[in-house]
Short mmCIF file of N, CA and C in Angstrom, two decimals:
data_model
loop_
_atom_site.label_atom_id
_atom_site.label_comp_id
_atom_site.label_asym_id
_atom_site.label_seq_id
_atom_site.Cartn_x
_atom_site.Cartn_y
_atom_site.Cartn_z
N MET A 458 -47.95 86.05 59.85
CA MET A 458 -47.90 84.82 59.17
C MET A 458 -48.63 83.77 59.96
N SER A 459 -49.36 83.25 59.23
CA SER A 459 -50.20 82.26 59.86
C SER A 459 -49.59 80.87 59.67
N VAL A 460 -50.13 80.00 60.36
CA VAL A 460 -49.63 78.62 60.34
C VAL A 460 -49.77 78.07 58.91
N LYS A 461 -50.80 78.47 58.31
CA LYS A 461 -51.03 77.99 56.95
C LYS A 461 -49.93 78.53 56.04
N ASP A 462 -49.55 79.76 56.22
CA ASP A 462 -48.51 80.34 55.40
C ASP A 462 -47.16 79.71 55.75
N LYS A 463 -46.96 79.38 56.99
CA LYS A 463 -45.72 78.77 57.43
C LYS A 463 -45.59 77.35 56.81
N ILE A 464 -46.68 76.66 56.78
CA ILE A 464 -46.69 75.29 56.21
C ILE A 464 -46.41 75.41 54.72
N ILE A 465 -47.03 76.38 54.07
CA ILE A 465 -46.84 76.54 52.63
C ILE A 465 -45.38 76.94 52.40
N LEU A 466 -44.84 77.84 53.26
CA LEU A 466 -43.47 78.25 53.10
C LEU A 466 -42.53 77.06 53.34
N LEU A 467 -42.82 76.30 54.33
CA LEU A 467 -42.02 75.12 54.63
C LEU A 467 -42.09 74.12 53.47
N LEU A 468 -43.26 73.97 52.93
CA LEU A 468 -43.43 73.07 51.78
C LEU A 468 -42.66 73.61 50.57
N MET A 469 -42.68 74.91 50.43
CA MET A 469 -41.98 75.51 49.30
C MET A 469 -40.47 75.31 49.48
N ILE A 470 -39.98 75.48 50.68
CA ILE A 470 -38.56 75.32 50.94
C ILE A 470 -38.18 73.84 50.74
N LEU A 471 -39.05 72.98 51.23
CA LEU A 471 -38.80 71.55 51.04
C LEU A 471 -38.81 71.19 49.55
N LEU A 472 -39.74 71.78 48.84
CA LEU A 472 -39.80 71.53 47.40
C LEU A 472 -38.54 72.09 46.73
N LEU A 473 -38.13 73.27 47.19
CA LEU A 473 -36.94 73.86 46.62
C LEU A 473 -35.71 73.03 46.97
N VAL A 474 -35.56 72.58 48.21
CA VAL A 474 -34.44 71.72 48.61
C VAL A 474 -34.53 70.40 47.85
N GLY A 475 -35.74 69.84 47.72
CA GLY A 475 -35.92 68.59 46.97
C GLY A 475 -35.53 68.79 45.51
N GLY A 476 -35.93 69.93 44.93
CA GLY A 476 -35.58 70.22 43.55
C GLY A 476 -34.08 70.37 43.38
N VAL A 477 -33.44 71.08 44.33
CA VAL A 477 -31.99 71.25 44.27
C VAL A 477 -31.32 69.87 44.42
N TYR A 478 -31.83 69.07 45.33
CA TYR A 478 -31.27 67.72 45.54
C TYR A 478 -31.43 66.87 44.27
N VAL A 479 -32.62 66.92 43.67
CA VAL A 479 -32.87 66.15 42.44
C VAL A 479 -31.96 66.68 41.33
N TYR A 480 -31.82 68.03 41.23
CA TYR A 480 -30.97 68.60 40.20
C TYR A 480 -29.52 68.18 40.43
N TYR A 481 -29.07 68.23 41.70
CA TYR A 481 -27.70 67.85 42.05
C TYR A 481 -27.46 66.38 41.72
N THR A 482 -28.34 65.50 42.11
CA THR A 482 -28.17 64.06 41.82
C THR A 482 -28.27 63.81 40.32
N TYR A 483 -29.14 64.60 39.66
CA TYR A 483 -29.29 64.45 38.21
C TYR A 483 -27.99 64.82 37.51
N THR A 484 -27.36 65.91 37.93
CA THR A 484 -26.10 66.33 37.31
C THR A 484 -25.00 65.31 37.63
N LEU A 485 -25.02 64.77 38.87
CA LEU A 485 -24.03 63.73 39.19
C LEU A 485 -24.24 62.49 38.31
N VAL A 486 -25.46 62.09 38.16
CA VAL A 486 -25.77 60.92 37.32
C VAL A 486 -25.39 61.21 35.87
N MET A 487 -25.68 62.41 35.42
CA MET A 487 -25.34 62.75 34.03
C MET A 487 -23.83 62.78 33.83
N ASP A 488 -23.10 63.34 34.81
CA ASP A 488 -21.64 63.34 34.73
C ASP A 488 -21.12 61.88 34.70
N ARG A 489 -21.72 61.12 35.56
CA ARG A 489 -21.31 59.69 35.59
C ARG A 489 -21.65 59.00 34.27
N MET A 490 -22.81 59.31 33.71
CA MET A 490 -23.21 58.75 32.42
C MET A 490 -22.24 59.20 31.32
N ASP A 491 -21.85 60.48 31.35
CA ASP A 491 -20.87 60.97 30.36
C ASP A 491 -19.55 60.22 30.51
N LEU A 492 -19.12 60.06 31.78
CA LEU A 492 -17.88 59.33 32.05
C LEU A 492 -18.00 57.89 31.55
N MET A 493 -19.12 57.25 31.84
CA MET A 493 -19.33 55.87 31.38
C MET A 493 -19.39 55.79 29.86
N ASP A 494 -20.02 56.82 29.25
CA ASP A 494 -20.09 56.87 27.79
C ASP A 494 -18.68 56.98 27.20
N LYS A 495 -17.84 57.85 27.79
CA LYS A 495 -16.46 57.99 27.33
C LYS A 495 -15.70 56.68 27.55
N GLN A 496 -15.90 56.07 28.72
CA GLN A 496 -15.23 54.80 29.01
C GLN A 496 -15.70 53.70 28.05
N GLN A 497 -17.01 53.77 27.73
CA GLN A 497 -17.56 52.79 26.79
C GLN A 497 -16.90 52.93 25.42
N TYR A 498 -16.75 54.18 24.94
CA TYR A 498 -16.11 54.40 23.65
C TYR A 498 -14.64 53.97 23.71
N THR A 499 -14.00 54.30 24.82
CA THR A 499 -12.61 53.88 25.00
C THR A 499 -12.53 52.36 25.01
N HIS A 500 -13.45 51.75 25.74
CA HIS A 500 -13.47 50.28 25.84
C HIS A 500 -13.79 49.66 24.47
N ILE A 501 -14.74 50.23 23.77
CA ILE A 501 -15.09 49.73 22.44
C ILE A 501 -13.90 49.87 21.51
N ASP A 502 -13.22 51.04 21.56
CA ASP A 502 -12.03 51.21 20.72
C ASP A 502 -10.95 50.19 21.09
N GLN A 503 -10.79 49.96 22.38
CA GLN A 503 -9.79 48.99 22.84
C GLN A 503 -10.17 47.57 22.38
N VAL A 504 -11.45 47.23 22.55
CA VAL A 504 -11.90 45.91 22.11
C VAL A 504 -11.77 45.78 20.60
N ASN A 505 -12.17 46.82 19.88
CA ASN A 505 -12.05 46.78 18.43
C ASN A 505 -10.59 46.67 18.00
N LYS A 506 -9.71 47.40 18.71
CA LYS A 506 -8.28 47.33 18.40
C LYS A 506 -7.78 45.91 18.66
N GLU A 507 -8.17 45.33 19.81
CA GLU A 507 -7.76 43.96 20.11
C GLU A 507 -8.33 43.00 19.06
N PHE A 508 -9.58 43.25 18.66
CA PHE A 508 -10.20 42.40 17.65
C PHE A 508 -9.46 42.51 16.32
N ARG A 509 -9.12 43.78 15.95
CA ARG A 509 -8.38 43.99 14.70
C ARG A 509 -7.00 43.34 14.79
N ASP A 510 -6.35 43.50 15.97
CA ASP A 510 -5.03 42.87 16.15
C ASP A 510 -5.16 41.34 16.06
N GLY A 511 -6.18 40.81 16.74
CA GLY A 511 -6.41 39.36 16.68
C GLY A 511 -6.73 38.91 15.27
N LEU A 512 -7.54 39.71 14.58
CA LEU A 512 -7.89 39.39 13.19
C LEU A 512 -6.65 39.45 12.30
N ASN A 513 -5.81 40.46 12.56
CA ASN A 513 -4.56 40.59 11.80
C ASN A 513 -3.65 39.38 12.06
N LYS A 514 -3.53 39.00 13.34
CA LYS A 514 -2.71 37.82 13.67
C LYS A 514 -3.29 36.58 13.01
N LEU A 515 -4.62 36.46 13.05
CA LEU A 515 -5.27 35.32 12.42
C LEU A 515 -5.01 35.30 10.92
N GLU A 516 -5.09 36.48 10.30
CA GLU A 516 -4.82 36.55 8.86
C GLU A 516 -3.38 36.17 8.58
N LEU A 517 -2.46 36.64 9.44
CA LEU A 517 -1.06 36.27 9.26
C LEU A 517 -0.88 34.77 9.45
N GLN A 518 -1.59 34.21 10.43
CA GLN A 518 -1.51 32.77 10.63
C GLN A 518 -2.06 32.03 9.41
N PHE A 519 -3.18 32.56 8.88
CA PHE A 519 -3.74 31.93 7.70
C PHE A 519 -2.80 32.07 6.51
N VAL A 520 -2.13 33.23 6.43
CA VAL A 520 -1.15 33.40 5.35
C VAL A 520 -0.04 32.40 5.56
N GLY A 521 0.43 32.26 6.80
CA GLY A 521 1.47 31.27 7.11
C GLY A 521 0.98 29.87 6.82
N ARG A 522 -0.26 29.61 7.19
CA ARG A 522 -0.83 28.29 6.92
C ARG A 522 -1.01 28.10 5.43
N GLY A 523 -1.35 29.18 4.76
CA GLY A 523 -1.48 29.10 3.30
C GLY A 523 -0.15 28.70 2.67
N LYS A 524 0.94 29.29 3.21
CA LYS A 524 2.26 28.92 2.72
C LYS A 524 2.52 27.45 3.03
N HIS A 525 2.15 27.04 4.26
CA HIS A 525 2.33 25.63 4.62
C HIS A 525 1.47 24.74 3.74
N LEU A 526 0.25 25.19 3.47
CA LEU A 526 -0.64 24.41 2.60
C LEU A 526 -0.06 24.34 1.19
N GLN A 527 0.46 25.46 0.71
CA GLN A 527 1.05 25.48 -0.63
C GLN A 527 2.27 24.55 -0.67
N THR A 528 3.10 24.61 0.39
CA THR A 528 4.25 23.71 0.47
C THR A 528 3.80 22.27 0.52
N ALA A 529 2.76 21.99 1.33
CA ALA A 529 2.24 20.63 1.43
C ALA A 529 1.68 20.17 0.08
N GLN A 530 1.00 21.07 -0.62
CA GLN A 530 0.45 20.71 -1.93
C GLN A 530 1.58 20.40 -2.91
N MET A 531 2.63 21.23 -2.88
CA MET A 531 3.77 20.97 -3.77
C MET A 531 4.43 19.63 -3.40
N ASN A 532 4.53 19.36 -2.09
CA ASN A 532 5.10 18.08 -1.65
C ASN A 532 4.23 16.92 -2.12
N ILE A 533 2.92 17.09 -2.06
CA ILE A 533 2.01 16.04 -2.51
C ILE A 533 2.19 15.81 -4.00
N VAL A 534 2.29 16.90 -4.78
CA VAL A 534 2.48 16.76 -6.23
C VAL A 534 3.81 16.07 -6.50
N THR A 535 4.86 16.47 -5.78
CA THR A 535 6.18 15.85 -5.96
C THR A 535 6.12 14.37 -5.63
N ASN A 536 5.47 14.04 -4.49
CA ASN A 536 5.35 12.64 -4.09
C ASN A 536 4.53 11.85 -5.10
N THR A 537 3.47 12.45 -5.62
CA THR A 537 2.65 11.78 -6.62
C THR A 537 3.47 11.51 -7.88
N ASN A 538 4.25 12.50 -8.31
CA ASN A 538 5.12 12.29 -9.49
C ASN A 538 6.14 11.20 -9.22
N LEU A 539 6.73 11.21 -8.01
CA LEU A 539 7.70 10.18 -7.66
C LEU A 539 7.04 8.80 -7.67
N ILE A 540 5.85 8.71 -7.10
CA ILE A 540 5.12 7.44 -7.08
C ILE A 540 4.84 6.98 -8.50
N ASN A 541 4.42 7.91 -9.36
CA ASN A 541 4.14 7.54 -10.76
C ASN A 541 5.40 7.06 -11.46
N ASN A 542 6.53 7.76 -11.23
CA ASN A 542 7.80 7.35 -11.85
C ASN A 542 8.23 5.98 -11.37
N VAL A 543 8.15 5.77 -10.05
CA VAL A 543 8.54 4.47 -9.49
C VAL A 543 7.60 3.39 -10.02
N ASN A 544 6.31 3.72 -10.13
CA ASN A 544 5.33 2.76 -10.65
C ASN A 544 5.67 2.39 -12.09
N GLU A 545 6.02 3.39 -12.90
CA GLU A 545 6.40 3.12 -14.30
C GLU A 545 7.65 2.25 -14.37
N GLU A 546 8.65 2.57 -13.51
CA GLU A 546 9.86 1.77 -13.50
C GLU A 546 9.58 0.33 -13.09
N LEU A 547 8.74 0.19 -12.05
CA LEU A 547 8.41 -1.16 -11.59
C LEU A 547 7.63 -1.92 -12.66
N ASN A 548 6.70 -1.24 -13.33
CA ASN A 548 5.95 -1.90 -14.41
C ASN A 548 6.90 -2.34 -15.52
N SER A 549 7.87 -1.47 -15.86
CA SER A 549 8.85 -1.82 -16.88
C SER A 549 9.67 -3.03 -16.45
N LYS A 550 10.11 -3.03 -15.20
CA LYS A 550 10.90 -4.17 -14.70
C LYS A 550 10.06 -5.43 -14.64
N ILE A 551 8.80 -5.30 -14.25
CA ILE A 551 7.92 -6.46 -14.20
C ILE A 551 7.72 -7.02 -15.61
N GLU A 552 7.56 -6.13 -16.60
CA GLU A 552 7.41 -6.59 -17.98
C GLU A 552 8.69 -7.28 -18.45
N ASP A 553 9.86 -6.72 -18.08
CA ASP A 553 11.13 -7.35 -18.46
C ASP A 553 11.25 -8.74 -17.83
N VAL A 554 10.93 -8.84 -16.55
CA VAL A 554 11.00 -10.13 -15.86
C VAL A 554 10.00 -11.11 -16.47
N SER A 555 8.80 -10.62 -16.80
CA SER A 555 7.79 -11.47 -17.42
C SER A 555 8.28 -11.98 -18.77
N TYR A 556 8.88 -11.09 -19.57
CA TYR A 556 9.43 -11.50 -20.86
C TYR A 556 10.53 -12.54 -20.67
N ASP A 557 11.44 -12.27 -19.71
CA ASP A 557 12.53 -13.22 -19.44
C ASP A 557 11.98 -14.57 -18.99
N LEU A 558 10.96 -14.54 -18.13
CA LEU A 558 10.35 -15.80 -17.67
C LEU A 558 9.70 -16.55 -18.83
N ASP A 559 8.99 -15.83 -19.70
CA ASP A 559 8.37 -16.47 -20.85
C ASP A 559 9.43 -17.10 -21.75
N GLU A 560 10.52 -16.36 -21.97
CA GLU A 560 11.61 -16.88 -22.80
C GLU A 560 12.23 -18.11 -22.15
N ALA A 561 12.45 -18.04 -20.82
CA ALA A 561 13.02 -19.19 -20.10
C ALA A 561 12.08 -20.38 -20.18
N VAL A 562 10.77 -20.15 -20.06
CA VAL A 562 9.79 -21.24 -20.14
C VAL A 562 9.84 -21.86 -21.53
N ARG A 563 9.93 -21.03 -22.58
CA ARG A 563 10.02 -21.55 -23.94
C ARG A 563 11.29 -22.39 -24.11
N GLU A 564 12.42 -21.89 -23.62
CA GLU A 564 13.68 -22.64 -23.73
C GLU A 564 13.60 -23.95 -22.97
N ILE A 565 13.04 -23.90 -21.77
CA ILE A 565 12.91 -25.13 -20.97
C ILE A 565 11.99 -26.12 -21.67
N ASN A 566 10.87 -25.61 -22.21
CA ASN A 566 9.96 -26.51 -22.94
C ASN A 566 10.66 -27.13 -24.15
N ASN A 567 11.46 -26.32 -24.87
CA ASN A 567 12.21 -26.86 -26.01
C ASN A 567 13.22 -27.90 -25.54
N ASP A 568 13.92 -27.60 -24.43
CA ASP A 568 14.90 -28.55 -23.89
C ASP A 568 14.20 -29.84 -23.45
N ILE A 569 13.04 -29.71 -22.81
CA ILE A 569 12.30 -30.89 -22.36
C ILE A 569 11.83 -31.70 -23.57
N ALA A 570 11.33 -31.00 -24.60
CA ALA A 570 10.89 -31.71 -25.81
C ALA A 570 12.06 -32.42 -26.46
N SER A 571 13.22 -31.75 -26.52
CA SER A 571 14.42 -32.36 -27.10
C SER A 571 14.84 -33.57 -26.26
N ALA A 572 14.81 -33.42 -24.94
CA ALA A 572 15.18 -34.54 -24.06
C ALA A 572 14.19 -35.69 -24.23
N ASN A 573 12.92 -35.38 -24.39
CA ASN A 573 11.92 -36.43 -24.60
C ASN A 573 12.16 -37.14 -25.94
N ARG A 574 12.51 -36.38 -26.99
CA ARG A 574 12.83 -37.01 -28.28
C ARG A 574 14.05 -37.91 -28.15
N ASP A 575 15.10 -37.38 -27.46
CA ASP A 575 16.31 -38.18 -27.26
C ASP A 575 15.99 -39.43 -26.45
N LEU A 576 15.15 -39.28 -25.43
CA LEU A 576 14.76 -40.42 -24.61
C LEU A 576 13.98 -41.44 -25.44
N GLY A 577 13.10 -40.93 -26.30
CA GLY A 577 12.37 -41.84 -27.19
C GLY A 577 13.32 -42.56 -28.13
N ASP A 578 14.31 -41.82 -28.68
CA ASP A 578 15.30 -42.45 -29.55
C ASP A 578 16.09 -43.51 -28.80
N LEU A 579 16.48 -43.18 -27.56
CA LEU A 579 17.23 -44.15 -26.75
C LEU A 579 16.38 -45.38 -26.45
N ARG A 580 15.11 -45.17 -26.17
CA ARG A 580 14.22 -46.31 -25.91
C ARG A 580 14.13 -47.18 -27.16
N ALA A 581 13.96 -46.50 -28.30
CA ALA A 581 13.90 -47.27 -29.55
C ALA A 581 15.19 -48.05 -29.77
N ASP A 582 16.35 -47.39 -29.52
CA ASP A 582 17.64 -48.07 -29.67
C ASP A 582 17.77 -49.24 -28.71
N VAL A 583 17.36 -49.00 -27.45
CA VAL A 583 17.43 -50.06 -26.44
C VAL A 583 16.50 -51.20 -26.83
N ASP A 584 15.28 -50.88 -27.28
CA ASP A 584 14.34 -51.92 -27.69
C ASP A 584 14.89 -52.70 -28.87
N SER A 585 15.48 -51.98 -29.83
CA SER A 585 16.06 -52.65 -30.99
C SER A 585 17.19 -53.58 -30.56
N GLU A 586 18.06 -53.05 -29.69
CA GLU A 586 19.19 -53.86 -29.21
C GLU A 586 18.68 -55.05 -28.42
N ARG A 587 17.64 -54.84 -27.61
CA ARG A 587 17.07 -55.94 -26.83
C ARG A 587 16.50 -57.01 -27.77
N ARG A 588 15.80 -56.57 -28.81
CA ARG A 588 15.26 -57.54 -29.78
C ARG A 588 16.40 -58.30 -30.47
N ARG A 589 17.47 -57.57 -30.86
CA ARG A 589 18.61 -58.23 -31.49
C ARG A 589 19.25 -59.24 -30.54
N ASN A 590 19.42 -58.80 -29.28
CA ASN A 590 20.02 -59.70 -28.28
C ASN A 590 19.12 -60.91 -28.04
N THR A 591 17.81 -60.64 -27.98
CA THR A 591 16.87 -61.76 -27.79
C THR A 591 16.95 -62.70 -28.99
N ARG A 592 17.01 -62.13 -30.18
CA ARG A 592 17.12 -62.95 -31.39
C ARG A 592 18.43 -63.74 -31.37
N ARG A 593 19.53 -63.09 -31.01
CA ARG A 593 20.83 -63.78 -30.93
C ARG A 593 20.78 -64.90 -29.90
N LEU A 594 20.18 -64.54 -28.72
CA LEU A 594 20.09 -65.55 -27.66
C LEU A 594 19.25 -66.73 -28.14
N THR A 595 18.17 -66.39 -28.80
CA THR A 595 17.32 -67.46 -29.33
C THR A 595 18.09 -68.28 -30.37
N ASP A 596 18.85 -67.61 -31.24
CA ASP A 596 19.65 -68.30 -32.24
C ASP A 596 20.71 -69.18 -31.57
N ILE A 597 21.34 -68.63 -30.52
CA ILE A 597 22.37 -69.40 -29.80
C ILE A 597 21.73 -70.61 -29.14
N GLU A 598 20.58 -70.41 -28.48
CA GLU A 598 19.90 -71.52 -27.82
C GLU A 598 19.50 -72.58 -28.86
N GLN A 599 19.02 -72.10 -30.00
CA GLN A 599 18.63 -73.02 -31.06
C GLN A 599 19.86 -73.77 -31.57
N SER A 600 20.97 -73.03 -31.72
CA SER A 600 22.21 -73.68 -32.18
C SER A 600 22.67 -74.71 -31.16
N ILE A 601 22.58 -74.33 -29.85
CA ILE A 601 22.97 -75.27 -28.80
C ILE A 601 22.08 -76.50 -28.86
N THR A 602 20.80 -76.25 -29.04
CA THR A 602 19.87 -77.39 -29.12
C THR A 602 20.22 -78.24 -30.34
N ASN A 603 20.54 -77.60 -31.45
CA ASN A 603 20.91 -78.35 -32.66
C ASN A 603 22.21 -79.12 -32.42
N VAL A 604 23.16 -78.49 -31.75
CA VAL A 604 24.43 -79.16 -31.46
C VAL A 604 24.17 -80.35 -30.54
N LYS A 605 23.32 -80.14 -29.52
CA LYS A 605 23.01 -81.24 -28.60
C LYS A 605 22.34 -82.38 -29.37
N ASN A 606 21.42 -81.98 -30.21
CA ASN A 606 20.74 -83.01 -30.99
C ASN A 606 21.74 -83.75 -31.90
N SER A 607 22.65 -82.97 -32.50
CA SER A 607 23.66 -83.58 -33.37
C SER A 607 24.56 -84.50 -32.56
N VAL A 608 24.95 -84.03 -31.36
CA VAL A 608 25.81 -84.83 -30.49
C VAL A 608 25.05 -86.10 -30.09
N ASN A 609 23.79 -85.94 -29.75
CA ASN A 609 23.00 -87.12 -29.36
C ASN A 609 22.87 -88.08 -30.55
N GLU A 610 22.69 -87.53 -31.71
CA GLU A 610 22.60 -88.39 -32.88
C GLU A 610 23.93 -89.11 -33.12
N ILE A 611 25.02 -88.35 -32.91
CA ILE A 611 26.34 -88.96 -33.09
C ILE A 611 26.54 -90.02 -32.02
N ASP A 612 26.12 -89.71 -30.79
CA ASP A 612 26.26 -90.68 -29.69
C ASP A 612 25.42 -91.92 -29.98
N ASN A 613 24.34 -91.70 -30.61
CA ASN A 613 23.45 -92.82 -30.87
C ASN A 613 23.92 -93.65 -32.08
N LEU A 614 24.92 -93.22 -32.75
CA LEU A 614 25.44 -93.99 -33.87
C LEU A 614 26.04 -95.29 -33.33
N SER A 615 25.88 -96.29 -34.11
CA SER A 615 26.31 -97.61 -33.65
C SER A 615 27.83 -97.71 -33.51
N ILE A 616 28.58 -97.02 -34.28
CA ILE A 616 30.04 -97.09 -34.20
C ILE A 616 30.46 -96.51 -32.87
N ILE A 617 29.90 -95.43 -32.51
CA ILE A 617 30.29 -94.77 -31.26
C ILE A 617 29.83 -95.64 -30.10
N GLN A 618 28.72 -96.24 -30.22
CA GLN A 618 28.22 -97.11 -29.14
C GLN A 618 29.17 -98.29 -28.97
N LYS A 619 29.62 -98.82 -30.01
CA LYS A 619 30.53 -99.97 -29.96
C LYS A 619 31.86 -99.49 -29.39
N ALA A 620 32.33 -98.36 -29.77
CA ALA A 620 33.60 -97.87 -29.26
C ALA A 620 33.49 -97.60 -27.76
N ARG A 621 32.42 -97.23 -27.32
CA ARG A 621 32.22 -96.95 -25.89
C ARG A 621 32.20 -98.26 -25.12
N GLU A 622 31.60 -99.22 -25.68
CA GLU A 622 31.52 -100.52 -25.01
C GLU A 622 32.91 -101.12 -24.95
N LYS A 623 33.67 -100.89 -25.92
CA LYS A 623 35.03 -101.40 -25.91
C LYS A 623 35.81 -100.67 -24.84
N ASP A 624 35.66 -99.46 -24.67
CA ASP A 624 36.41 -98.69 -23.69
C ASP A 624 36.00 -99.07 -22.28
N LYS A 625 34.90 -99.47 -22.09
CA LYS A 625 34.44 -99.79 -20.74
C LYS A 625 35.01 -101.06 -20.39
#
């Protein structure tokens, strides 16, 4: 065996050891890849299960919220009906009060008109009485003046003048 054959043999052994090493590492990597593939499927199943569980919980929450929404909607409808009923009652009461106020205003206006007529009648009566009293007073003053004039005329009579002179 020559050196050349020894080198070729050594190269062949090295190639064979390298091939065995590559094959060994390849099988290790493939085993690891298979293990990772199985873990990946397990992990995906686990994640999908968690996702499905989360989705199921979310759906249940939405169903619960749907019930709450339905209850809230019914409460809103009930409150709206109550508001409408109270509004109708208040409108009815406001109309009643408005009618009563209008009636009271009419009665007050009638009473005021009646009082004004009575006041006018009283003024007319007072004016009439004042005119009568003024006329009477004027008549009395005129009578007094006539009496004074008559007394003065009587005083101016010569008989009375003579009688007065005698008395003095």
